[in-house]
C-alpha positions as YAML, in Angstrom:
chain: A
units: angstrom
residues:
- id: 1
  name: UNK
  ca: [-12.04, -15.07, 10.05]
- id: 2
  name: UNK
  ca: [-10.06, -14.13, 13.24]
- id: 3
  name: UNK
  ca: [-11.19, -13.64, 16.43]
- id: 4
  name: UNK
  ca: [-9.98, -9.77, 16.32]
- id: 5
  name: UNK
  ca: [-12.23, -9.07, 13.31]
- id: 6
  name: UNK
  ca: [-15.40, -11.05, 14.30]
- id: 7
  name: UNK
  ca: [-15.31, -8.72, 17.16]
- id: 8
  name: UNK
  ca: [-14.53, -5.53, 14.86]
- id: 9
  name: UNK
  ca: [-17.53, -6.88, 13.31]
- id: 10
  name: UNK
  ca: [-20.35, -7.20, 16.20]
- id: 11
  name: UNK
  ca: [-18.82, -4.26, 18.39]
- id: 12
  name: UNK
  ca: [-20.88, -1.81, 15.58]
- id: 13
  name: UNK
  ca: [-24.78, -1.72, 15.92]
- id: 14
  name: UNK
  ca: [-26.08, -1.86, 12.84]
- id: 15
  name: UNK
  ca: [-28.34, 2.00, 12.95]
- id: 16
  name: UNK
  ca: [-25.24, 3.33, 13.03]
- id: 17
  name: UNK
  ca: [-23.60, 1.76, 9.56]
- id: 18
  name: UNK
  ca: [-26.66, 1.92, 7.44]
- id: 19
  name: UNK
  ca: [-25.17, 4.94, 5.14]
- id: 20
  name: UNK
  ca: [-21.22, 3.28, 4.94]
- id: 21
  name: UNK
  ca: [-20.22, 2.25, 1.81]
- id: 22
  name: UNK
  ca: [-19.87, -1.54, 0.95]
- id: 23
  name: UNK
  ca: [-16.24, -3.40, 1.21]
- id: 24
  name: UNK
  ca: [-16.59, -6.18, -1.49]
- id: 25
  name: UNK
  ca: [-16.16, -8.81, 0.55]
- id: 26
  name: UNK
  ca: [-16.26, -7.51, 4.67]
- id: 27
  name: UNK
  ca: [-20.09, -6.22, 5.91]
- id: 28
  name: UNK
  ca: [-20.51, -2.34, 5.88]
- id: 29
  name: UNK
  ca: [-20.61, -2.81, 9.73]
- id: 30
  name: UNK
  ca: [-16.85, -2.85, 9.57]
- id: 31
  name: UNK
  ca: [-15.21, 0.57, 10.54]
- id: 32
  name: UNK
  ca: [-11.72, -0.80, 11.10]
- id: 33
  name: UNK
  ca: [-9.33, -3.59, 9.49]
- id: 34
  name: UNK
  ca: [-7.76, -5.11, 12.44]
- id: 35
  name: UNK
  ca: [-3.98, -5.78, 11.38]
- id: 36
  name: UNK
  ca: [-1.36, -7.57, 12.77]
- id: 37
  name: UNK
  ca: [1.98, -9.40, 12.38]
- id: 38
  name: UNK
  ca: [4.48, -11.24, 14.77]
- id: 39
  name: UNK
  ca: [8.04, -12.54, 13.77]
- id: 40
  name: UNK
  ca: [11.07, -14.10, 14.71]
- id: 41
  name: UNK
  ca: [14.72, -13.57, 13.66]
- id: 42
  name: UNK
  ca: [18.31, -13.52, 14.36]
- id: 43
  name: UNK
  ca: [21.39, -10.93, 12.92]
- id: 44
  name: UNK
  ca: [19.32, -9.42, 10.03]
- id: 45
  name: UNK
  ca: [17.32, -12.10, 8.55]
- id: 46
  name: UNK
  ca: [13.14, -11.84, 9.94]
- id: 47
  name: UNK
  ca: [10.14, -14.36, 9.10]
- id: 48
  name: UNK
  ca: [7.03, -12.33, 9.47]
- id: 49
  name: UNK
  ca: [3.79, -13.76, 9.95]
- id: 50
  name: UNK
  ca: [-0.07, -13.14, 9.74]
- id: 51
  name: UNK
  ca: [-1.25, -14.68, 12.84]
- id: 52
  name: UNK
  ca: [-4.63, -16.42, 12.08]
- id: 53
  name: UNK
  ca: [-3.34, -16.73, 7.96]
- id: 54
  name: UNK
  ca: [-1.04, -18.89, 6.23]
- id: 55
  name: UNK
  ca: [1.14, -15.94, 5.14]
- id: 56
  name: UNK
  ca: [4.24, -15.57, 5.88]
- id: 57
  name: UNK
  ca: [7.73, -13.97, 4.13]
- id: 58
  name: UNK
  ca: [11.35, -12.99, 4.96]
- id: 59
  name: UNK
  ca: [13.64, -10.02, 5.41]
- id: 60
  name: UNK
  ca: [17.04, -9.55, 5.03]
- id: 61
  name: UNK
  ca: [19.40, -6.60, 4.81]
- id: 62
  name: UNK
  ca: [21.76, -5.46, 1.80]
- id: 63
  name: UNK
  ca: [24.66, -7.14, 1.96]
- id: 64
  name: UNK
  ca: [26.54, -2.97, 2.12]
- id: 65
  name: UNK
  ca: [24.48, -3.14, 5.81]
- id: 66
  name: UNK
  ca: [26.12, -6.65, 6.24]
- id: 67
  name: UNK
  ca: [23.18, -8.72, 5.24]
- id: 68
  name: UNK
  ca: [23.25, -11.11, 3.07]
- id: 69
  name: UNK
  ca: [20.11, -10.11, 0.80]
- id: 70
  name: UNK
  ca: [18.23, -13.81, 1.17]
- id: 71
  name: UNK
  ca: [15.55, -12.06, 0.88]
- id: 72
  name: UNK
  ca: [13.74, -8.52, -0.21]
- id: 73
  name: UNK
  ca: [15.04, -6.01, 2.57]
- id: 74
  name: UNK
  ca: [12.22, -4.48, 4.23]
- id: 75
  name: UNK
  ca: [12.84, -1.08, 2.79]
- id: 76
  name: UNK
  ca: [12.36, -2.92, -0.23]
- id: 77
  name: UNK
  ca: [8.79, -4.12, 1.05]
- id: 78
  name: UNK
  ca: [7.95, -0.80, 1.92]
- id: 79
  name: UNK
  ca: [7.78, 0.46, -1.48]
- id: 80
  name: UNK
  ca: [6.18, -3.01, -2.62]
- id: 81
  name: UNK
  ca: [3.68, -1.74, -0.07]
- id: 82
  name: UNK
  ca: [3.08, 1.39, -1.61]
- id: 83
  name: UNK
  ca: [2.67, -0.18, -5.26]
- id: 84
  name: UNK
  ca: [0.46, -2.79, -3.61]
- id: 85
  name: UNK
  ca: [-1.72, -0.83, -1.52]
- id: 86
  name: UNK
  ca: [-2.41, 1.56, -4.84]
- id: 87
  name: UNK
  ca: [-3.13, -1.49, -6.92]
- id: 88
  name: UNK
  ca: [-5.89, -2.30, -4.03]
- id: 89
  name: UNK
  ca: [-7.62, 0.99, -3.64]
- id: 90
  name: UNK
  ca: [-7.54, 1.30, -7.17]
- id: 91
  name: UNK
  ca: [-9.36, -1.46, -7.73]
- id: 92
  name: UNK
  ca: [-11.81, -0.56, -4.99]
- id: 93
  name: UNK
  ca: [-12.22, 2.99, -7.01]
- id: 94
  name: UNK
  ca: [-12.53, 1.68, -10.00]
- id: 95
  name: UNK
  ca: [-15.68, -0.30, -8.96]
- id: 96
  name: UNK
  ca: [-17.08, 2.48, -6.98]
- id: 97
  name: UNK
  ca: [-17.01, 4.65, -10.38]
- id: 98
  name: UNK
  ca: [-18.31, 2.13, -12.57]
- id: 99
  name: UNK
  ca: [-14.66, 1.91, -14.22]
- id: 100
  name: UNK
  ca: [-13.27, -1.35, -15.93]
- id: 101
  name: UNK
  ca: [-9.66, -2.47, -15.22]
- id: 102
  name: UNK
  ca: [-6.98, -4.72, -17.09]
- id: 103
  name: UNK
  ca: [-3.76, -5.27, -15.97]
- id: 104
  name: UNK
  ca: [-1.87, -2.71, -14.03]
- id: 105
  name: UNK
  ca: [2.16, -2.18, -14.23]
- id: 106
  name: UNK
  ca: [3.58, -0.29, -11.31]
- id: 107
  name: UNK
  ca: [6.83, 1.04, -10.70]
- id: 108
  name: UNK
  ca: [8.32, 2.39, -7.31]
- id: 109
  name: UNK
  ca: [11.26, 4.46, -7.04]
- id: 110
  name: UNK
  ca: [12.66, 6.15, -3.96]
- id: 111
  name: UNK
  ca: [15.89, 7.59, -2.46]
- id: 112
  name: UNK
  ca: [17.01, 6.74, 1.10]
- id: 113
  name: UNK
  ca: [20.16, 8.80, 2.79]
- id: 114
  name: UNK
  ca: [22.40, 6.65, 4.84]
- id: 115
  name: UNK
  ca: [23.80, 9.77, 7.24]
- id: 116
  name: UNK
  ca: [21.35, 8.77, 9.84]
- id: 117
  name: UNK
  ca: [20.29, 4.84, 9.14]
- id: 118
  name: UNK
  ca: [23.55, 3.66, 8.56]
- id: 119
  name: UNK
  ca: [26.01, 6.49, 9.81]
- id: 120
  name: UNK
  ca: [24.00, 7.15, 13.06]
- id: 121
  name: UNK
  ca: [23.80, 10.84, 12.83]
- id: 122
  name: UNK
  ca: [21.27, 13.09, 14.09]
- id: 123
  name: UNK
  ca: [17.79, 13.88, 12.16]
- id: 124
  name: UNK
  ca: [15.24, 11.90, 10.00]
- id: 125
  name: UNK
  ca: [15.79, 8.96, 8.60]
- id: 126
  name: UNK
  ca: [13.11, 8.75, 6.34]
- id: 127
  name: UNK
  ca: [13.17, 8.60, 2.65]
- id: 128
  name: UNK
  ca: [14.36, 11.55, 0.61]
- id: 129
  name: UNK
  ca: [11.46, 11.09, -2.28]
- id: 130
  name: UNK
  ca: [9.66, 8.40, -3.67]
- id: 131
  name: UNK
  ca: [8.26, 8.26, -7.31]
- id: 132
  name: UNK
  ca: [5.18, 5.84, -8.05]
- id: 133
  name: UNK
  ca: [4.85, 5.12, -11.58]
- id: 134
  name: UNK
  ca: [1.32, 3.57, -12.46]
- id: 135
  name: UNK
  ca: [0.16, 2.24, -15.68]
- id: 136
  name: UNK
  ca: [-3.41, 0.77, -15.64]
- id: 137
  name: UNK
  ca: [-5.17, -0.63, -18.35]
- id: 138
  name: UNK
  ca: [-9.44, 0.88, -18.45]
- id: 139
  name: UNK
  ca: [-12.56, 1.07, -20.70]
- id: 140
  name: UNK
  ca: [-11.97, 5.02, -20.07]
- id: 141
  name: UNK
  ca: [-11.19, 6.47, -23.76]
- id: 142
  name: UNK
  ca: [-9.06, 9.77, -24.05]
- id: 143
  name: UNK
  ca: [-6.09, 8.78, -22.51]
- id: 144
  name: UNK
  ca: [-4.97, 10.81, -19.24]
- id: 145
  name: UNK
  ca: [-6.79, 13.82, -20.29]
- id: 146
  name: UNK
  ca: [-10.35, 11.88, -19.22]
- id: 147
  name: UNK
  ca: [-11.47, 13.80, -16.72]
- id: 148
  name: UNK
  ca: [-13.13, 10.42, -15.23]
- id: 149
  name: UNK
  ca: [-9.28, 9.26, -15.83]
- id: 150
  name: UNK
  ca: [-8.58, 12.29, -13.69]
- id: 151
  name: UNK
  ca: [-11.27, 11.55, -10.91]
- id: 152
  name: UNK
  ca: [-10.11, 7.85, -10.98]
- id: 153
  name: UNK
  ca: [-6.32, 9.10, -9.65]
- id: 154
  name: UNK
  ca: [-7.45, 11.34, -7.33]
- id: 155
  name: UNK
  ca: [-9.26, 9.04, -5.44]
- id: 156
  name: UNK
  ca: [-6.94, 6.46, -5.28]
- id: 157
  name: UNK
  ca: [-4.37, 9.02, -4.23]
- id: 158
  name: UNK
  ca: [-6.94, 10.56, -1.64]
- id: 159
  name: UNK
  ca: [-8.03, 7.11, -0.13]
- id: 160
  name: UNK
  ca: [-4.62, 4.43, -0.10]
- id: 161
  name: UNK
  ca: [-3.48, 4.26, 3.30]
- id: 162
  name: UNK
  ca: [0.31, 3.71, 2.06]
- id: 163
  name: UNK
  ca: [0.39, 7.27, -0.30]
- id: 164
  name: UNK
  ca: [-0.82, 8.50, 2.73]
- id: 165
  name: UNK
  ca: [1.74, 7.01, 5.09]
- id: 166
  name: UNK
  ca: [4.36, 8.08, 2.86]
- id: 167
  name: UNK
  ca: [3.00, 11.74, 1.81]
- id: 168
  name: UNK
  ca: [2.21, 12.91, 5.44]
- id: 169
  name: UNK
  ca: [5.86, 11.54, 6.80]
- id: 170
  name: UNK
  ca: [7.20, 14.73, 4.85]
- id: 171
  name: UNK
  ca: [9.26, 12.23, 1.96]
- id: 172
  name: UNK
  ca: [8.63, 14.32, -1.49]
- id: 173
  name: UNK
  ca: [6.29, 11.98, -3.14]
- id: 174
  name: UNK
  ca: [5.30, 12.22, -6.80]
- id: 175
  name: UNK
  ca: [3.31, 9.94, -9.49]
- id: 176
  name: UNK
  ca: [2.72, 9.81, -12.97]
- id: 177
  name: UNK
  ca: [-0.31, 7.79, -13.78]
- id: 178
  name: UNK
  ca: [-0.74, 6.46, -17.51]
- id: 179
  name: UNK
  ca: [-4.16, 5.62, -18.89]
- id: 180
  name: UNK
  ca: [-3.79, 2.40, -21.32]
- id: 181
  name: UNK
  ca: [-6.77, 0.66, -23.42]
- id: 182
  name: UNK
  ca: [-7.62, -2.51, -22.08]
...
């Protein structure tokens, strides 16, 4: 447990976090998830760390950029964080409805102009549209049309910080969610 979230934790008096919902494994006291990362690098190649965790992983750029794609770029992580962070809040959904889940497949898709990234021009360099493509095994008969399906997709789509991230930074973002038996 680091330092930063022990803090997190004692910092909220407990009359104040009697009505929050439970996190499965932090205490309801817990408002915020301290996050951080550090890394080191030369030319295009990063290591990223967790300080405080024993994770750690490597960037690279395509080699078109003049990397030499050692390793996932991190536009490539971004959308891994996207498909990850869905998985996650999905999960924590699921439990909060009472929902069973299997195995989930997950597909990301999105389009990124060069004119500004690479070319240097003026405007936004941000993705052109990104398409998540979820399918998640449940007890939930009916296929998509279960309208507890239906409640089960909104809320992930409501809560995940990374939909979020991408929806509000104006990309057009779209998902198609399939309901399989588990």
């Amino acid at each position: 447990m680091t330092k930063a979230f022990m803090n997190t934790r004692r910092s909220c008096p407990s009359r104040l976090t009697s009505g929050l919902r439970q996190f499965s494994i932090t205490s309801s006291r817990l408002q915020t998830i301290p996050v951080q990362v550090s890394a080191t690098g030369t030319g295009f190649v990063q290591k990223v760390s967790v300080p405080g965790k024993p994770f750690q992983f490597s960037t690279d750029a395509y080699t078109v950029l003049g990397g030499k794609e050692s390793h996932p770029s991190p536009i490539a992580y971004s959308l891994a964080s996207l498909s990850s962070c869905n998985q996650v809040t999905g999960s924590l959904v699921a439990k909060d409805l009472g929902i069973t889940i299997g195995e989930w497949n997950v597909e990301v898709e999105g389009n990124l102009p060069t004119e500004v990234f690479v070319g240097g021009k003026e405007g936004n360099p941000n993705w052109k549209s990104v398409t998540l493509k979820a399918r998640v095994q449940s007890n939930l008969e009916g296929g998509n049309d279960n309208p507890q399906f239906q409640q089960f997709i909104a809320q992930i789509e409501r809560r995940c910080p990374m939909t979020a991230l991408f929806r509000n930074s104006g990309v057009v973002y779209s998902s198609d969610w399939i309901n399989e038996p588990l």
